[in-house]
């Protein structure tokens, strides 16, 4: 069986050259994969030269890379409403339309998050009873992955929206085989009286869901304990929690390396400690966990980090291919039918 992915090559901070290298890398590793590559026509000159002069990848690899030159691209400064009204011929919109037309199994983009959400809702529509899709990602913890949602797609969300995020998270975990996932709601305290009125109301609604173990309100310092399967929050706080965690990991790693280099004893210990440090960094490295899933739309849409380098975008492609091969979107749909709100 063969699989086809759609790639929106535009929008990342490092430009489309990064996405091209990642695409060629994954094509070389998977002979059952082809990629529809949507890129701005303004990039045609260097891209044509790159493909014709590429010595690192065979003609067989590049033959499974299908280029689509587009007249428009969604800019990071574009408002979602502008992208929806004015950018229907953009790389992002056309990549999403390829899913709707059953030409591809998933779309991967490192572009404008708000525009990706708006165009995905318009092009693919949402599941029944789901008004707002959520950006979700597995976060590595000491025991098991934690599904955190939303990560920035929805900044201002009420109680009903948080309930829908909980349903999406539970359905996704159940689609992966977890029968009774443990779910918490991110808050500033564990007490029922803490938080905004909408968060308190969301807690009351979510605790009535069947088929879950509701852990109540959880604080941010509990995210990495490995005791939860899902944590629900609005996109504003979810994005801050994620970015703070990524920044802290970088800071701790850098400080530890500086500490080892600061003394003769440290430099001696580094010979033995470096393999452990690298193992620690790989377990938590956000690059290796790159790729957030847009849960709630009728199709697989993966958002890669805007700062993605070749390795990060490759990991997003790899994640999308894994989900496409496993049929996770079909299983999600079936689980959502069982969890009707």
Coordinates of N, CA and C in Angstrom, one line a residue, residues 161-335:
X161 N -16.1 25.0 25.0 CA -14.9 24.7 24.2 C -14.0 23.8 24.9
X162 N -13.7 24.0 26.2 CA -12.8 23.1 27.0 C -13.4 21.7 27.1
X163 N -14.8 21.6 27.2 CA -15.4 20.3 27.2 C -15.2 19.6 25.9
X164 N -15.3 20.3 24.7 CA -15.0 19.7 23.4 C -13.5 19.3 23.3
X165 N -12.6 20.0 23.9 CA -11.2 19.6 23.8 C -11.0 18.3 24.6
X166 N -11.7 18.3 25.8 CA -11.6 17.0 26.6 C -12.2 15.8 25.8
X167 N -13.3 16.0 25.1 CA -13.8 14.9 24.3 C -12.9 14.5 23.2
X168 N -12.2 15.5 22.6 CA -11.3 15.2 21.5 C -10.1 14.4 22.1
X169 N -9.6 14.9 23.2 CA -8.4 14.2 23.9 C -8.7 12.8 24.3
X170 N -9.9 12.6 24.9 CA -10.3 11.3 25.3 C -10.5 10.3 24.1
X171 N -11.1 10.8 23.1 CA -11.4 10.0 21.9 C -10.0 9.6 21.2
X172 N -9.1 10.5 21.2 CA -7.8 10.3 20.6 C -7.0 9.2 21.4
X173 N -7.0 9.3 22.8 CA -6.4 8.3 23.6 C -7.1 7.0 23.5
X174 N -8.4 6.9 23.4 CA -9.1 5.7 23.3 C -8.8 5.1 21.9
X175 N -8.7 5.9 20.9 CA -8.3 5.4 19.5 C -7.0 4.8 19.5
X176 N -6.1 5.1 20.5 CA -4.8 4.6 20.6 C -4.8 3.3 21.5
X177 N -5.9 3.0 22.0 CA -6.0 1.7 22.8 C -6.1 1.9 24.3
X178 N -6.1 3.2 24.8 CA -6.2 3.4 26.2 C -7.7 3.4 26.6
X179 N -8.1 2.5 27.4 CA -9.6 2.3 27.7 C -10.1 3.4 28.6
X180 N -9.4 3.8 29.6 CA -9.9 4.8 30.6 C -8.8 5.8 30.9
X181 N -8.6 6.8 30.0 CA -7.6 7.8 30.2 C -7.9 8.7 31.4
X182 N -6.8 9.1 32.0 CA -6.9 10.0 33.2 C -6.7 11.4 32.7
X183 N -7.6 12.3 33.0 CA -7.7 13.6 32.4 C -7.8 14.7 33.5
X184 N -7.0 15.8 33.3 CA -7.1 16.9 34.2 C -7.2 18.2 33.4
X185 N -7.7 19.3 34.1 CA -7.9 20.6 33.5 C -6.8 21.5 34.2
X186 N -6.0 22.2 33.3 CA -5.0 23.1 33.8 C -5.6 24.3 34.5
X187 N -5.1 24.6 35.7 CA -5.7 25.7 36.5 C -4.6 26.2 37.4
X188 N -4.9 27.3 38.1 CA -3.9 27.9 39.0 C -3.9 27.3 40.4
X189 N -4.8 26.4 40.6 CA -4.9 25.6 41.9 C -5.8 24.4 41.7
X190 N -5.7 23.5 42.7 CA -6.4 22.3 42.6 C -7.9 22.4 43.2
X191 N -8.1 23.4 44.0 CA -9.4 23.5 44.7 C -10.5 23.9 43.7
X192 N -11.7 23.4 43.9 CA -12.8 23.7 43.0 C -13.1 25.1 42.9
X193 N -12.7 25.9 43.9 CA -13.0 27.4 43.8 C -12.0 28.2 43.0
X194 N -10.9 27.6 42.6 CA -9.9 28.3 41.9 C -10.2 28.5 40.4
X195 N -9.6 29.5 39.8 CA -9.7 29.7 38.4 C -10.8 30.6 38.0
X196 N -11.0 30.9 36.7 CA -12.1 31.7 36.2 C -13.4 30.9 36.2
X197 N -14.4 31.7 36.1 CA -15.8 31.0 36.1 C -15.9 30.0 35.0
X198 N -15.3 30.3 33.8 CA -15.4 29.3 32.7 C -14.6 28.1 33.0
X199 N -13.5 28.2 33.6 CA -12.7 27.0 33.9 C -13.4 26.1 35.0
X200 N -14.0 26.8 36.0 CA -14.8 26.1 37.0 C -16.0 25.3 36.4
X201 N -16.6 26.0 35.5 CA -17.8 25.4 34.8 C -17.3 24.2 33.9
X202 N -16.2 24.4 33.3 CA -15.7 23.3 32.4 C -15.4 22.1 33.3
X203 N -14.8 22.3 34.5 CA -14.6 21.2 35.3 C -15.8 20.4 35.7
X204 N -16.9 21.1 35.9 CA -18.2 20.5 36.2 C -18.7 19.7 35.1
X205 N -18.6 20.2 33.9 CA -19.0 19.5 32.7 C -18.2 18.3 32.4
X206 N -16.9 18.4 32.5 CA -16.0 17.4 32.1 C -16.1 16.2 33.1
X207 N -16.3 16.5 34.3 CA -16.4 15.4 35.3 C -17.6 14.4 35.0
X208 N -18.5 14.9 34.2 CA -19.7 14.1 33.9 C -19.5 13.2 32.7
X209 N -18.3 13.3 32.0 CA -18.0 12.5 30.8 C -17.9 11.0 31.3
X210 N -18.4 10.1 30.5 CA -18.2 8.7 30.8 C -16.9 8.2 30.1
X211 N -16.4 7.1 30.8 CA -15.3 6.4 30.2 C -13.9 7.1 30.4
X212 N -13.9 8.0 31.4 CA -12.6 8.6 31.8 C -12.4 8.6 33.3
X213 N -11.2 8.8 33.7 CA -10.9 9.0 35.1 C -10.5 10.5 35.3
X214 N -11.4 11.2 35.9 CA -11.3 12.7 35.9 C -10.4 13.0 37.2
X215 N -9.3 13.7 36.9 CA -8.3 14.0 38.0 C -8.6 15.4 38.6
X216 N -9.6 16.1 38.0 CA -9.9 17.5 38.5 C -8.9 18.5 38.0
X217 N -8.8 19.6 38.7 CA -7.8 20.6 38.3 C -6.4 20.2 38.6
X218 N -5.5 20.6 37.7 CA -4.1 20.3 37.9 C -3.3 21.6 37.7
X219 N -2.2 21.7 38.4 CA -1.3 22.8 38.2 C -0.1 22.5 37.3
X220 N 0.5 23.5 36.8 CA 1.5 23.3 35.7 C 2.7 22.4 36.2
X221 N 3.0 22.5 37.5 CA 4.1 21.7 38.0 C 3.8 20.2 38.0
X222 N 2.6 19.8 37.7 CA 2.2 18.4 37.7 C 2.3 17.8 36.3
X223 N 2.5 18.6 35.3 CA 2.5 18.1 33.9 C 3.5 17.0 33.6
X224 N 4.6 17.0 34.3 CA 5.7 16.1 33.9 C 5.8 14.9 34.9
X225 N 4.9 14.8 35.8 CA 5.0 13.7 36.8 C 4.6 12.3 36.2
X226 N 4.0 12.3 35.1 CA 3.6 11.0 34.5 C 2.4 10.4 35.1
X227 N 1.5 11.2 35.7 CA 0.3 10.6 36.4 C -0.9 10.8 35.5
X228 N -0.8 11.6 34.5 CA -2.0 11.9 33.6 C -1.8 11.5 32.2
X229 N -2.9 11.3 31.5 CA -2.9 10.9 30.1 C -3.2 12.1 29.2
X230 N -4.0 13.0 29.8 CA -4.5 14.2 29.0 C -4.6 15.4 30.0
X231 N -4.2 16.6 29.5 CA -4.5 17.8 30.2 C -5.1 18.8 29.2
X232 N -6.2 19.4 29.6 CA -6.9 20.3 28.7 C -6.8 21.8 29.2
X233 N -6.6 22.7 28.3 CA -6.5 24.1 28.6 C -6.8 24.9 27.4
X234 N -6.9 26.2 27.5 CA -7.1 27.1 26.3 C -5.7 27.2 25.6
X235 N -5.8 27.7 24.4 CA -4.5 27.8 23.6 C -3.5 28.8 24.1
X236 N -4.0 29.8 24.8 CA -3.1 30.8 25.4 C -2.2 30.2 26.4
X237 N -2.8 29.6 27.4 CA -2.0 29.0 28.5 C -1.3 27.7 28.1
X238 N -1.9 27.0 27.1 CA -1.2 25.8 26.6 C 0.1 26.1 25.9
X239 N 0.0 27.2 25.1 CA 1.2 27.6 24.3 C 2.3 28.1 25.2
X240 N 1.9 28.9 26.3 CA 2.9 29.4 27.2 C 3.5 28.2 28.0
X241 N 2.7 27.2 28.4 CA 3.3 26.1 29.2 C 4.3 25.3 28.3
X242 N 3.9 25.1 27.0 CA 4.8 24.4 26.1 C 6.1 25.1 25.9
X243 N 6.0 26.4 25.5 CA 7.2 27.2 25.2 C 8.1 27.4 26.4
X244 N 7.5 27.5 27.6 CA 8.3 27.6 28.8 C 9.0 26.4 29.1
X245 N 8.4 25.2 28.9 CA 9.0 23.9 29.1 C 10.2 23.8 28.1
X246 N 10.0 24.1 26.8 CA 11.1 24.0 25.8 C 12.2 24.9 26.2
X247 N 11.9 26.1 26.6 CA 13.0 27.0 27.0 C 13.8 26.6 28.2
X248 N 13.0 26.0 29.2 CA 13.7 25.5 30.4 C 14.6 24.4 30.1
X249 N 14.2 23.5 29.2 CA 15.0 22.3 28.9 C 16.3 22.8 28.2
X250 N 16.2 23.8 27.3 CA 17.4 24.4 26.7 C 18.4 25.0 27.8
X251 N 17.8 25.7 28.7 CA 18.5 26.4 29.7 C 19.2 25.4 30.6
X252 N 18.5 24.4 31.1 CA 19.1 23.4 32.0 C 20.2 22.7 31.3
X253 N 20.0 22.3 30.0 CA 21.1 21.6 29.3 C 22.3 22.4 29.1
X254 N 22.1 23.7 28.8 CA 23.3 24.6 28.6 C 24.0 24.8 29.9
X255 N 23.3 25.0 31.0 CA 23.9 25.3 32.3 C 24.7 24.1 32.8
X256 N 24.1 22.9 32.5 CA 24.8 21.7 33.0 C 26.1 21.5 32.2
X257 N 26.1 21.8 30.9 CA 27.3 21.6 30.1 C 28.3 22.7 30.5
X258 N 27.9 23.9 30.8 CA 28.8 24.9 31.3 C 29.4 24.5 32.6
X259 N 28.6 23.9 33.5 CA 29.1 23.5 34.8 C 30.2 22.4 34.7
X260 N 30.0 21.5 33.7 CA 31.1 20.5 33.5 C 32.4 21.1 33.0
X261 N 32.2 22.1 32.2 CA 33.4 22.7 31.5 C 34.1 23.7 32.5
X262 N 33.5 24.0 33.6 CA 34.0 25.1 34.4 C 35.2 24.7 35.4
X263 N 35.5 23.4 35.5 CA 36.5 23.0 36.3 C 37.2 21.7 35.7
X264 N 38.4 21.5 36.3 CA 39.1 20.3 35.8 C 38.4 19.0 36.1
X265 N 37.8 19.0 37.3 CA 37.0 17.8 37.7 C 35.8 17.6 36.8
X266 N 35.2 18.7 36.5 CA 34.0 18.7 35.6 C 34.3 18.2 34.2
X267 N 35.5 18.7 33.7 CA 35.9 18.2 32.4 C 36.2 16.7 32.4
X268 N 36.8 16.3 33.5 CA 37.1 14.8 33.6 C 35.8 14.0 33.6
X269 N 34.8 14.5 34.4 CA 33.5 13.8 34.5 C 32.7 13.8 33.2
X270 N 32.9 14.9 32.4 CA 32.1 15.0 31.2 C 32.3 13.8 30.3
X271 N 33.5 13.2 30.3 CA 33.8 12.1 29.4 C 32.8 10.9 29.7
X272 N 32.4 10.8 31.0 CA 31.4 9.8 31.4 C 30.0 10.3 31.4
X273 N 29.8 11.6 31.6 CA 28.5 12.2 31.7 C 27.9 12.5 30.4
X274 N 28.7 12.8 29.4 CA 28.1 13.3 28.1 C 27.1 12.3 27.5
X275 N 27.4 11.0 27.5 CA 26.4 10.1 26.9 C 25.1 10.1 27.7
X276 N 25.1 10.3 29.0 CA 23.9 10.4 29.8 C 23.2 11.8 29.5
X277 N 23.9 12.8 29.3 CA 23.4 14.1 28.9 C 22.7 14.1 27.6
X278 N 23.3 13.4 26.6 CA 22.7 13.3 25.3 C 21.5 12.5 25.3
X279 N 21.5 11.4 26.1 CA 20.3 10.6 26.3 C 19.1 11.4 26.9
X280 N 19.5 12.2 27.9 CA 18.5 13.0 28.6 C 17.9 14.0 27.6
X281 N 18.7 14.7 26.8 CA 18.3 15.7 25.9 C 17.4 15.0 24.8
X282 N 17.8 13.9 24.3 CA 17.0 13.2 23.3 C 15.6 12.8 23.8
X283 N 15.5 12.4 25.0 CA 14.2 12.0 25.6 C 13.3 13.2 25.6
X284 N 13.8 14.4 25.9 CA 12.9 15.5 26.1 C 13.0 16.6 24.9
X285 N 13.9 16.4 24.0 CA 14.2 17.3 22.9 C 12.9 17.6 22.2
X286 N 12.4 18.9 22.1 CA 11.2 19.2 21.4 C 11.3 19.0 19.9
X287 N 12.5 19.0 19.4 CA 12.7 18.7 17.9 C 12.2 17.3 17.6
X288 N 12.6 16.4 18.5 CA 12.3 15.0 18.3 C 10.8 14.7 18.5
X289 N 10.1 15.6 19.1 CA 8.7 15.5 19.4 C 7.9 16.5 18.6
X290 N 8.5 17.0 17.5 CA 7.9 18.0 16.7 C 6.7 17.5 16.0
X291 N 5.7 18.3 15.9 CA 4.5 17.9 15.1 C 3.3 17.9 16.1
X292 N 2.4 18.9 16.0 CA 1.2 18.9 16.7 C 0.1 18.6 15.8
X293 N -0.9 17.8 16.3 CA -2.0 17.4 15.5 C -3.2 18.3 15.7
X294 N -3.8 18.7 14.6 CA -5.0 19.5 14.7 C -6.2 18.5 14.8
X295 N -6.6 18.3 16.1 CA -7.7 17.4 16.4 C -9.1 18.1 16.2
X296 N -10.0 17.4 15.5 CA -11.3 17.9 15.4 C -11.8 18.1 13.9
X297 N -10.8 18.1 13.0 CA -11.2 18.2 11.6 C -11.2 16.9 10.9
X298 N -11.9 16.8 9.8 CA -12.0 15.5 9.1 C -10.8 15.3 8.2
X299 N -9.7 15.0 8.8 CA -8.5 14.7 8.1 C -7.3 14.9 9.0
X300 N -6.2 14.4 8.6 CA -4.9 14.5 9.3 C -4.2 15.8 8.9
X301 N -4.1 16.7 9.9 CA -3.3 18.0 9.7 C -2.3 18.1 10.8
X302 N -1.0 18.2 10.4 CA 0.0 18.3 11.4 C 0.7 19.6 11.3
X303 N 0.8 20.3 12.4 CA 1.5 21.6 12.5 C 2.9 21.4 13.0
X304 N 3.9 21.7 12.2 CA 5.3 21.7 12.6 C 5.6 23.1 13.2
X305 N 6.6 23.2 14.1 CA 7.0 24.4 14.7 C 7.4 25.4 13.6
X306 N 7.1 26.7 13.8 CA 7.5 27.7 12.9 C 9.0 27.9 12.8
X307 N 9.7 27.4 13.8 CA 11.2 27.5 13.8 C 11.8 26.2 13.3
X308 N 11.1 25.3 12.8 CA 11.6 24.0 12.4 C 12.8 24.1 11.5
X309 N 13.8 23.3 11.9 CA 14.9 23.0 11.0 C 14.6 21.7 10.2
X310 N 15.6 21.2 9.5 CA 15.4 20.0 8.7 C 15.0 18.9 9.6
X311 N 15.6 18.7 10.7 CA 15.3 17.5 11.6 C 13.9 17.7 12.2
X312 N 13.5 18.9 12.6 CA 12.2 19.0 13.2 C 11.1 18.8 12.2
X313 N 11.3 19.3 10.9 CA 10.3 19.1 9.9 C 10.2 17.6 9.5
X314 N 11.4 17.0 9.5 CA 11.4 15.6 9.2 C 10.6 14.8 10.2
X315 N 10.8 15.1 11.5 CA 10.0 14.4 12.5 C 8.5 14.7 12.4
X316 N 8.1 15.8 11.9 CA 6.7 16.1 11.7 C 6.2 15.2 10.5
X317 N 7.0 15.1 9.5 CA 6.6 14.3 8.4 C 6.5 12.8 8.8
X318 N 7.5 12.4 9.6 CA 7.5 11.0 10.1 C 6.2 10.7 11.0
X319 N 5.9 11.7 11.8 CA 4.7 11.6 12.7 C 3.4 11.5 11.8
X320 N 3.3 12.3 10.8 CA 2.1 12.3 9.9 C 2.0 11.0 9.2
X321 N 3.2 10.5 8.7 CA 3.1 9.2 8.0 C 2.7 8.1 8.9
X322 N 3.2 8.1 10.1 CA 2.8 7.1 11.1 C 1.3 7.1 11.4
X323 N 0.8 8.3 11.5 CA -0.7 8.4 11.8 C -1.5 8.0 10.6
X324 N -1.0 8.3 9.4 CA -1.7 7.9 8.2 C -1.7 6.4 8.0
X325 N -0.6 5.8 8.3 CA -0.5 4.3 8.1 C -1.3 3.6 9.2
X326 N -1.5 4.2 10.4 CA -2.2 3.5 11.4 C -3.7 3.7 11.3
X327 N -4.1 4.6 10.4 CA -5.6 4.9 10.3 C -6.1 5.6 11.5
X328 N -5.3 6.4 12.2 CA -5.8 7.0 13.5 C -6.9 7.9 13.3
X329 N -7.1 8.6 12.1 CA -8.2 9.5 12.0 C -9.5 8.8 11.9
X330 N -9.5 7.6 11.3 CA -10.8 6.8 11.2 C -11.1 6.3 12.6
X331 N -10.1 5.9 13.4 CA -10.4 5.4 14.7 C -10.9 6.5 15.6
X332 N -10.3 7.7 15.4 CA -10.8 8.9 16.2 C -12.2 9.2 15.9
X333 N -12.6 9.1 14.6 CA -14.0 9.4 14.3 C -15.0 8.4 14.9
X334 N -14.6 7.1 15.0 CA -15.4 6.1 15.6 C -15.6 6.3 17.1
X335 N -14.5 6.7 17.7 CA -14.5 7.0 19.2 C -15.3 8.2 19.5

